[in-house]
PDB file of C-alpha atoms in Angstrom:
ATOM      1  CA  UNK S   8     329.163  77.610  38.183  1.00  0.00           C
ATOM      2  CA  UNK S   9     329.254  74.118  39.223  1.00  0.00           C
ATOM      3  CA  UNK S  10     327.496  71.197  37.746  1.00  0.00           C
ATOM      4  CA  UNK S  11     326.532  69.228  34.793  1.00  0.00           C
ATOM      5  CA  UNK S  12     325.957  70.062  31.184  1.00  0.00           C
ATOM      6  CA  UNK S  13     324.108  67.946  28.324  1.00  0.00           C
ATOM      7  CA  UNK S  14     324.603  69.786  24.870  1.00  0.00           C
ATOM      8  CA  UNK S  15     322.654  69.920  22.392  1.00  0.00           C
ATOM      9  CA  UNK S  16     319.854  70.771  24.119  1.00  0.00           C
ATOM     10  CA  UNK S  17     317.697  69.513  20.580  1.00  0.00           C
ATOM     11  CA  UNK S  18     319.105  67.143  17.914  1.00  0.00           C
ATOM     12  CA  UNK S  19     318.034  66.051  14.869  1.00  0.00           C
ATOM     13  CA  UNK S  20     319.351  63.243  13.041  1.00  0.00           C
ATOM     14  CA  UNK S  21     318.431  61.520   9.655  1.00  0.00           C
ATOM     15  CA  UNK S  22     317.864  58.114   9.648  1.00  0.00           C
ATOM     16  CA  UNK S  23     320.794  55.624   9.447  1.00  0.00           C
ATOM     17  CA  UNK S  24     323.453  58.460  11.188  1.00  0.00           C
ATOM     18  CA  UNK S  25     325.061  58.081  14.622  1.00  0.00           C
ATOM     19  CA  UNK S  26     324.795  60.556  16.831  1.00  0.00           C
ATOM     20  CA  UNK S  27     326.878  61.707  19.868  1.00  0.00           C
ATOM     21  CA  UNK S  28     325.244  63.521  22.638  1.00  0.00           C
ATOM     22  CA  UNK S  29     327.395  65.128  25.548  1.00  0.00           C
ATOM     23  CA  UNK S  30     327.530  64.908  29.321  1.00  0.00           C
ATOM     24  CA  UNK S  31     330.422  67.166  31.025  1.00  0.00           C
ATOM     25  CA  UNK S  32     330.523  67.338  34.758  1.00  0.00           C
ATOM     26  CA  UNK S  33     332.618  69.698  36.853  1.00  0.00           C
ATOM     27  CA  UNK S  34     332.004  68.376  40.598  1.00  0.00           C
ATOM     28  CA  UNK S  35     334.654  66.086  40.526  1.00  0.00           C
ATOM     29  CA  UNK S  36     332.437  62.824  39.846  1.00  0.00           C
ATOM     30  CA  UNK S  37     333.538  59.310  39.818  1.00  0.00           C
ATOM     31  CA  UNK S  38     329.998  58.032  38.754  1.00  0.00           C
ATOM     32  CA  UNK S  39     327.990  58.990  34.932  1.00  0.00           C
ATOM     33  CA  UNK S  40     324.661  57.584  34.054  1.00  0.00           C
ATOM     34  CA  UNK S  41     322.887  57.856  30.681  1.00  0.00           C
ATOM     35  CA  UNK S  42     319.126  57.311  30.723  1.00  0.00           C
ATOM     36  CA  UNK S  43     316.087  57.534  28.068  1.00  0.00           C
ATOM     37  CA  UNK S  44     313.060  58.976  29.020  1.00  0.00           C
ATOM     38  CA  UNK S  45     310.000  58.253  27.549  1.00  0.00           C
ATOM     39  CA  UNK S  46     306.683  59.130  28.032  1.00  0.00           C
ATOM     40  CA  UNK S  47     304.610  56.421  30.182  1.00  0.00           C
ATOM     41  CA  UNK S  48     308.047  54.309  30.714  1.00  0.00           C
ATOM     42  CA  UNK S  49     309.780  56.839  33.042  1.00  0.00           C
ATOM     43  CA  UNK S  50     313.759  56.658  33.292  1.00  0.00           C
ATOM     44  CA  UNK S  51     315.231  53.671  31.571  1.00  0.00           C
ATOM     45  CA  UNK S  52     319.383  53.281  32.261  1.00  0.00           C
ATOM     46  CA  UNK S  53     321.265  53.237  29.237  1.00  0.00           C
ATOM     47  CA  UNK S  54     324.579  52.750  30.506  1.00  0.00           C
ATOM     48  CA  UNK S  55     326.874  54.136  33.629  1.00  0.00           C
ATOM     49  CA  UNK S  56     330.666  53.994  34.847  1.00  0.00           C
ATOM     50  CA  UNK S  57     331.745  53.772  38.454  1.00  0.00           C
ATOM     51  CA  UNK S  58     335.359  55.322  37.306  1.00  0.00           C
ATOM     52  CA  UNK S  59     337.681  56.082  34.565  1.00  0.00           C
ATOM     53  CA  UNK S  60     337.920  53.706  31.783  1.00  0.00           C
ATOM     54  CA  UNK S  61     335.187  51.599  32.810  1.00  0.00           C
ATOM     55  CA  UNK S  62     331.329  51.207  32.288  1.00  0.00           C
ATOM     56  CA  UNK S  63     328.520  48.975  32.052  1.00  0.00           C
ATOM     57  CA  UNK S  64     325.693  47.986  30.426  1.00  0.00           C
ATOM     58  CA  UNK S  65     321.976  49.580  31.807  1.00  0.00           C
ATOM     59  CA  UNK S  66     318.758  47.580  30.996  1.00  0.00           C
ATOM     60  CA  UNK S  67     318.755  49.167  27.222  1.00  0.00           C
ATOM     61  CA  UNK S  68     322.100  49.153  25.670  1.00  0.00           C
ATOM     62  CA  UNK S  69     321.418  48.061  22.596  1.00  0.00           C
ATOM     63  CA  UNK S  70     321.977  50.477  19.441  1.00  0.00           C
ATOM     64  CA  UNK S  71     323.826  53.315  22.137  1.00  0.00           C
ATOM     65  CA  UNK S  72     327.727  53.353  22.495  1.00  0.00           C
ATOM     66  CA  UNK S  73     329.943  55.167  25.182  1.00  0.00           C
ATOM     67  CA  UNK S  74     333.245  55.951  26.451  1.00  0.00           C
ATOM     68  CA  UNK S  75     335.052  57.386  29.588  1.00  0.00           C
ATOM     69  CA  UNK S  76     338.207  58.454  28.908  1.00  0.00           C
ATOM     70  CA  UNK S  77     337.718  61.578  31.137  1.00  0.00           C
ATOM     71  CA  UNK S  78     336.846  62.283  34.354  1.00  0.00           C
ATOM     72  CA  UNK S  79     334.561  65.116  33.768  1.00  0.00           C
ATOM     73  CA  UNK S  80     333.106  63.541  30.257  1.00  0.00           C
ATOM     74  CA  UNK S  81     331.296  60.636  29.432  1.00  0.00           C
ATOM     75  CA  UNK S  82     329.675  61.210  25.666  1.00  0.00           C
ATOM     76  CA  UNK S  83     326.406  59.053  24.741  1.00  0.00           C
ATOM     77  CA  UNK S  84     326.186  57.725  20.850  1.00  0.00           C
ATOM     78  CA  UNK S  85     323.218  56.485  19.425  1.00  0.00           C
ATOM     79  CA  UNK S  86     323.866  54.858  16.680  1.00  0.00           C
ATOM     80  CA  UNK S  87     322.253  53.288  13.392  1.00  0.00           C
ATOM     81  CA  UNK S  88     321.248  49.945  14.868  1.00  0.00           C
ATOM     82  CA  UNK S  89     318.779  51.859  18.073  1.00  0.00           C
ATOM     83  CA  UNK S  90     315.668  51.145  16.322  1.00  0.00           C
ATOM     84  CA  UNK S  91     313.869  53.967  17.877  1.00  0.00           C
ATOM     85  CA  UNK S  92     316.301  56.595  18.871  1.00  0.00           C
ATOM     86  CA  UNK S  93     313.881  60.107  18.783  1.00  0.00           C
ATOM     87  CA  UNK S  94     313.339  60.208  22.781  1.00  0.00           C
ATOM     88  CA  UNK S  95     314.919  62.856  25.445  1.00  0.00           C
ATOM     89  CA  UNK S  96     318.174  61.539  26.920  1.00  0.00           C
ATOM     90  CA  UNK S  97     319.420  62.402  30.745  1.00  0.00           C
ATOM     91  CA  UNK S  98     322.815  62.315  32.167  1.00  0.00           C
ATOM     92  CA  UNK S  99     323.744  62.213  35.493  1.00  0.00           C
ATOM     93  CA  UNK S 100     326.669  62.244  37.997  1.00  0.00           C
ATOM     94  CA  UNK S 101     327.504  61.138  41.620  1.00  0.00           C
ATOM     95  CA  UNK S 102     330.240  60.660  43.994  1.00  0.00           C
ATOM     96  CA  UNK S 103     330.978  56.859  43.604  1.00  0.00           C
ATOM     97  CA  UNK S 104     330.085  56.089  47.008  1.00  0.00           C
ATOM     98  CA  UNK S 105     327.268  58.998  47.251  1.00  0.00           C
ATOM     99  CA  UNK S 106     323.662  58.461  47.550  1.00  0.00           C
ATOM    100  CA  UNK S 107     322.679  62.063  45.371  1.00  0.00           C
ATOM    101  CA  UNK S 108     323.073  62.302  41.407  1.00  0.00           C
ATOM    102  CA  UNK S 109     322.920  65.184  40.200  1.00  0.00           C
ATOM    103  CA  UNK S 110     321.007  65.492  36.422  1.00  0.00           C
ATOM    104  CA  UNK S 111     321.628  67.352  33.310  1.00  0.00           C
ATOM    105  CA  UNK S 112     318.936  70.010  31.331  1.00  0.00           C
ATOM    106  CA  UNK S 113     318.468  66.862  28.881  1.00  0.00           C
ATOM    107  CA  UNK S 114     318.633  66.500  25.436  1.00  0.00           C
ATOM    108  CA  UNK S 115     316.133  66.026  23.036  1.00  0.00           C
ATOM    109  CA  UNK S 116     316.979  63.597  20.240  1.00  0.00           C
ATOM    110  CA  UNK S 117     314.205  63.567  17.047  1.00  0.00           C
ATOM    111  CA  UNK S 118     314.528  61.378  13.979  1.00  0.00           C
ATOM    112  CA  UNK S 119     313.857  63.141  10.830  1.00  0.00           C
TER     113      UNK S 119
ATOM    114  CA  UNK G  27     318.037  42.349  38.976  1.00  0.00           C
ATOM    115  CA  UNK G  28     316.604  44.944  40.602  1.00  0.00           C
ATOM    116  CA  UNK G  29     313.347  46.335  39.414  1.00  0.00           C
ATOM    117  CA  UNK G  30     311.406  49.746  40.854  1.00  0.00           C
ATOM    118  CA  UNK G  31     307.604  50.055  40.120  1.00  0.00           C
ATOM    119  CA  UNK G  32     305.593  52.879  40.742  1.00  0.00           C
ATOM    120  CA  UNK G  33     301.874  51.695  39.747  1.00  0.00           C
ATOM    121  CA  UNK G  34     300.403  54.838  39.727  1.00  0.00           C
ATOM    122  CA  UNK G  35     301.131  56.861  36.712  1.00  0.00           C
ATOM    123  CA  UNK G  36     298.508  59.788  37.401  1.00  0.00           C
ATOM    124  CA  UNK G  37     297.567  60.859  40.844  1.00  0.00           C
ATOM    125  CA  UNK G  38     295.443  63.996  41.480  1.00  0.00           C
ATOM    126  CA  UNK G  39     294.602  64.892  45.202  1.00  0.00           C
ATOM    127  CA  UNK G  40     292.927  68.658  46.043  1.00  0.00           C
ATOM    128  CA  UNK G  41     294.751  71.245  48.268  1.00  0.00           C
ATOM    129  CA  UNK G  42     294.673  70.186  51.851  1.00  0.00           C
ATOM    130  CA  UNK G  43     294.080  66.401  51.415  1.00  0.00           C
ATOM    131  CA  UNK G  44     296.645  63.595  52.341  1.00  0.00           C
ATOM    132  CA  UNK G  45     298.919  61.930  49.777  1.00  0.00           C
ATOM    133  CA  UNK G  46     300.554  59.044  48.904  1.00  0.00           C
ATOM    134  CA  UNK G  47     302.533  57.987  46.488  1.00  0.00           C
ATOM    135  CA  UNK G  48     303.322  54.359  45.883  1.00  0.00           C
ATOM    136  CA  UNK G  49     306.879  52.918  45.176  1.00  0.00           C
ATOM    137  CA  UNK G  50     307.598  49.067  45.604  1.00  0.00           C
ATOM    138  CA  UNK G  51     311.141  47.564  44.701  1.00  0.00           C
ATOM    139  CA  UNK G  52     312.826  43.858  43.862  1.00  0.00           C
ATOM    140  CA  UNK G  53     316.443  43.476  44.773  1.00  0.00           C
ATOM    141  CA  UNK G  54     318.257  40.560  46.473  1.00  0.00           C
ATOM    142  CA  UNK G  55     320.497  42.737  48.553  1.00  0.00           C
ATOM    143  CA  UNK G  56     320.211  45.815  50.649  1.00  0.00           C
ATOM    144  CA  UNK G  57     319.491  48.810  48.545  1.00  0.00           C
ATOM    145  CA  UNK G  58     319.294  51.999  49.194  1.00  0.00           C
ATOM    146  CA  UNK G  59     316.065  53.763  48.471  1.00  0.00           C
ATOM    147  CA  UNK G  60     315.093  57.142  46.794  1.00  0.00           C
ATOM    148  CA  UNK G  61     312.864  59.697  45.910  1.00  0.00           C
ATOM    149  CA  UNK G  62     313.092  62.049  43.180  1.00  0.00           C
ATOM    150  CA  UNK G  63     311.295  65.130  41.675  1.00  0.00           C
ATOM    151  CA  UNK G  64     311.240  67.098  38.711  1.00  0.00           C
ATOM    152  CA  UNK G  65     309.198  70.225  38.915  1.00  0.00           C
ATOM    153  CA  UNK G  66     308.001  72.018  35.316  1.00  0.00           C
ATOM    154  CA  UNK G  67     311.216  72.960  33.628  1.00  0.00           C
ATOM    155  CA  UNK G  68     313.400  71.993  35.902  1.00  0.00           C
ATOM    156  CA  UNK G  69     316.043  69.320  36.410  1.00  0.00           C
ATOM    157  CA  UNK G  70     315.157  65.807  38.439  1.00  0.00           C
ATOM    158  CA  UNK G  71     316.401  66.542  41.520  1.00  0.00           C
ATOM    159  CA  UNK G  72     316.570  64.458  44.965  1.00  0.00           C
ATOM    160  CA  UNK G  73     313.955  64.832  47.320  1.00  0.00           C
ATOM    161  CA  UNK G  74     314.615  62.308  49.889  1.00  0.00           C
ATOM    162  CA  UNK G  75     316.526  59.420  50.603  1.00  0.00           C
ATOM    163  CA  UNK G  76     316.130  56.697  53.156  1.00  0.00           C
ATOM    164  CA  UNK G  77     319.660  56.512  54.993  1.00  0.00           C
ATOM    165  CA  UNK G  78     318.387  59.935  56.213  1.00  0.00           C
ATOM    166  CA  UNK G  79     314.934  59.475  57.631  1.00  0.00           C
ATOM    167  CA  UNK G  80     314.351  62.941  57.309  1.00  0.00           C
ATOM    168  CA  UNK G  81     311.252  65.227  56.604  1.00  0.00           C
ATOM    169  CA  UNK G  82     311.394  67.276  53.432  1.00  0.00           C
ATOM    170  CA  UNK G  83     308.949  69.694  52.154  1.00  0.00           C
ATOM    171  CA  UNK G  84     306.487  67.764  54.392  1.00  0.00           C
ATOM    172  CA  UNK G  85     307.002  64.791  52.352  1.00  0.00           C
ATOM    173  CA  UNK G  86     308.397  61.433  54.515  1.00  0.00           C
ATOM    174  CA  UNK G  87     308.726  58.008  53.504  1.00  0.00           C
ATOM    175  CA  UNK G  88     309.853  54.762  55.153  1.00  0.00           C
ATOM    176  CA  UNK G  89     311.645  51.521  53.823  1.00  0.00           C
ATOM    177  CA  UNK G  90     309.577  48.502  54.421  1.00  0.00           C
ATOM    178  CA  UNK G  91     311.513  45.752  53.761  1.00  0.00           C
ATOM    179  CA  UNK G  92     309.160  43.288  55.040  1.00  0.00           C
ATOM    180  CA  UNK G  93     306.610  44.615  52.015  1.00  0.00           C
ATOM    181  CA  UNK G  94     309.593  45.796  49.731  1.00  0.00           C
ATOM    182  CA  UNK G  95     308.298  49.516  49.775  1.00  0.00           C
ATOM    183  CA  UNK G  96     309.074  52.951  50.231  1.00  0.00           C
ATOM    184  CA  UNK G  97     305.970  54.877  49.372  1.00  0.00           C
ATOM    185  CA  UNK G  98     306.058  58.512  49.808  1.00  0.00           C
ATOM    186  CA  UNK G  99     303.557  60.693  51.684  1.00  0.00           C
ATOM    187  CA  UNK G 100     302.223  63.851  52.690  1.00  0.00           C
ATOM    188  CA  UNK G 101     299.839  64.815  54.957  1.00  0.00           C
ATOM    189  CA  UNK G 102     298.823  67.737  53.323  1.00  0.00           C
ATOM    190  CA  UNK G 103     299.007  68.545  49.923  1.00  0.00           C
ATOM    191  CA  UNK G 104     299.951  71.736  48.397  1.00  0.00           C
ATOM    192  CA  UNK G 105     299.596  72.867  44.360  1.00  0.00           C
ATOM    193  CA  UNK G 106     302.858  73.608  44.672  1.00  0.00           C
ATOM    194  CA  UNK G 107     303.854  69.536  44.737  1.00  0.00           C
ATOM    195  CA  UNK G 108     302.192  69.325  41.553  1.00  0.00           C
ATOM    196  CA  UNK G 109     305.228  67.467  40.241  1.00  0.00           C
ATOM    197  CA  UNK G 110     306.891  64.169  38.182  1.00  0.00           C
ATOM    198  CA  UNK G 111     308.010  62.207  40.870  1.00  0.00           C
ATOM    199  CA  UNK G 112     310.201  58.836  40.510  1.00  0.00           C
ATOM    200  CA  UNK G 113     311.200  55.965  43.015  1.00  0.00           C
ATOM    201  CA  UNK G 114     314.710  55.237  42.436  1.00  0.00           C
ATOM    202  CA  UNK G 115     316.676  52.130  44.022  1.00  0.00           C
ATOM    203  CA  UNK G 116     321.099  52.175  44.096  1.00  0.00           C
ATOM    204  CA  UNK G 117     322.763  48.911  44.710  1.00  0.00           C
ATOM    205  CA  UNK G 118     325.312  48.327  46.923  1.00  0.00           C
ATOM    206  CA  UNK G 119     328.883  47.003  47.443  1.00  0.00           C
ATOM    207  CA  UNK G 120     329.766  43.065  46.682  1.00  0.00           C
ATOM    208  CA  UNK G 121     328.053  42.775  43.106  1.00  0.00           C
ATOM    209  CA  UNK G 122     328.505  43.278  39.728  1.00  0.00           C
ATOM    210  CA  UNK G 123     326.127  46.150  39.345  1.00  0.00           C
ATOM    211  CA  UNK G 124     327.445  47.605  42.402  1.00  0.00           C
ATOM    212  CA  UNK G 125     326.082  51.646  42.403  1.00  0.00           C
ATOM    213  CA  UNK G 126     323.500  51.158  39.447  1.00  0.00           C
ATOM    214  CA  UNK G 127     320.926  53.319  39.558  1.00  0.00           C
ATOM    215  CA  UNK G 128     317.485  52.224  39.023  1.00  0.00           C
ATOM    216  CA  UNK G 129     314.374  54.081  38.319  1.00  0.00           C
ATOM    217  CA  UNK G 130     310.312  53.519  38.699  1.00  0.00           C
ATOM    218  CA  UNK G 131     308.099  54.939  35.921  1.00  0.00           C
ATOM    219  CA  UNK G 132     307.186  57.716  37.472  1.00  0.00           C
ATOM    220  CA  UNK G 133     304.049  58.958  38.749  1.00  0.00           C
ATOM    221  CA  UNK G 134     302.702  62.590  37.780  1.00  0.00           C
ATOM    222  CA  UNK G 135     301.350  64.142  40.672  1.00  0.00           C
ATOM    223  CA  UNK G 136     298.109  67.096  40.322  1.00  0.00           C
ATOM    224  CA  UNK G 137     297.537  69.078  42.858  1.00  0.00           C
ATOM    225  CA  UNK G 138     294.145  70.864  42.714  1.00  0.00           C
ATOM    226  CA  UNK G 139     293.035  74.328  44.245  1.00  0.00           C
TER     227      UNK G 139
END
């Protein structure tokens, strides 16, 4: 069954512990996104690579970390220094010259 | 930068009546335009897009770049639209944030019986 997969689907974290959420894509994807959704503020990017070994900074990158050393993977961590981490995360995929993304389930990060 | 806004958050429209929701966009180059759903439980997924000019699910919508817009409308609404829909904008080739991809709020849409 093709497609993309966000796991955990819920995640709870204590205060002052990183995290690491992850995004796993079999369609053969050069493009990931990470984005924060929040109610009222709709989809905000967090970060996104074009290819292998490369990504950049979305409009909120601050406190989140990533890394692409697979095709098919591109792992989210919030860490420590996101000031207000408990939200529900998306991840998406695309061909890198495609016009569709395709989005993960989602996963829902709380704060205890 | 490139910047979507959707300044509706809530629309609610009955059965039968015409719809339109409102998507305007800032970006120095030539972008390429979106529409995007996600239905109760399920995933955001693509509705339209504006390379395509096509019709789906009786929904249409048209790149304006004269007003920067591409709202999306219906003539007639069904409950079944009763959705979260978001405005999303992709750059293109020759800048740094060549194939970002940029989302509007989002605007809930109610369709009434």
């Amino acid at each position: 069954d093709g497609g993309i997969t966000q796991s955990p689907k819920y995640l709870f974290r204590k205060e002052g512990q990183n995290v690491t959420l992850s995004c796993e894509q079999n369609l053969n994807h050069d493009a990931m996104y990470w984005y924060r959704q929040d109610p009222g503020q709709g989809l905000r990017l967090i970060y996104y690579s074009q290819i292998v070994n490369d990504f950049q900074k979305g409009d909120i990158a601050e406190g989140y970390s990533v890394s692409r050393e697979k095709k098919e993977s591109f792992p989210l961590t919030v860490t420590s220094a996101q000031k207000n981490p408990t939200a529900f995360y998306l991840c998406a995929s695309s061909m890198r010259g495609g016009t569709e993304a395709f989005f993960g389930q989602g996963t829902r990060l709380t704060v205890v | 930068a490139q910047r979507v806004t959707q300044p509706e958050k809530l629309l609610s429209v009955f059965k039968g009546a015409p719809v339109e929701l409102k998507c305007n966009y800032s970006y120095s180059g030539s972008p390429e335009l979106f529409w995007y759903v996600q239905y109760s439980r399920q995933r955001l997924q693509l509705l339209l897009r504006h390379i395509s000019r096509e019709s789906i699910k009786g929904f249409t919508a048209d790149l304006n770049k004269g007003e920067t817009s591409f709202h999306l409308k219906k003539p007639f609404a069904q409950e079944e639209d009763s959705a979260m829909y978001y405005c999303a904008l992709k750059a293109n080739a020759g800048g740094t944030s060549y194939g970002k991809l940029t989302f509007g709020q989002g605007t809930i849409l109610t369709v009434h019986p």
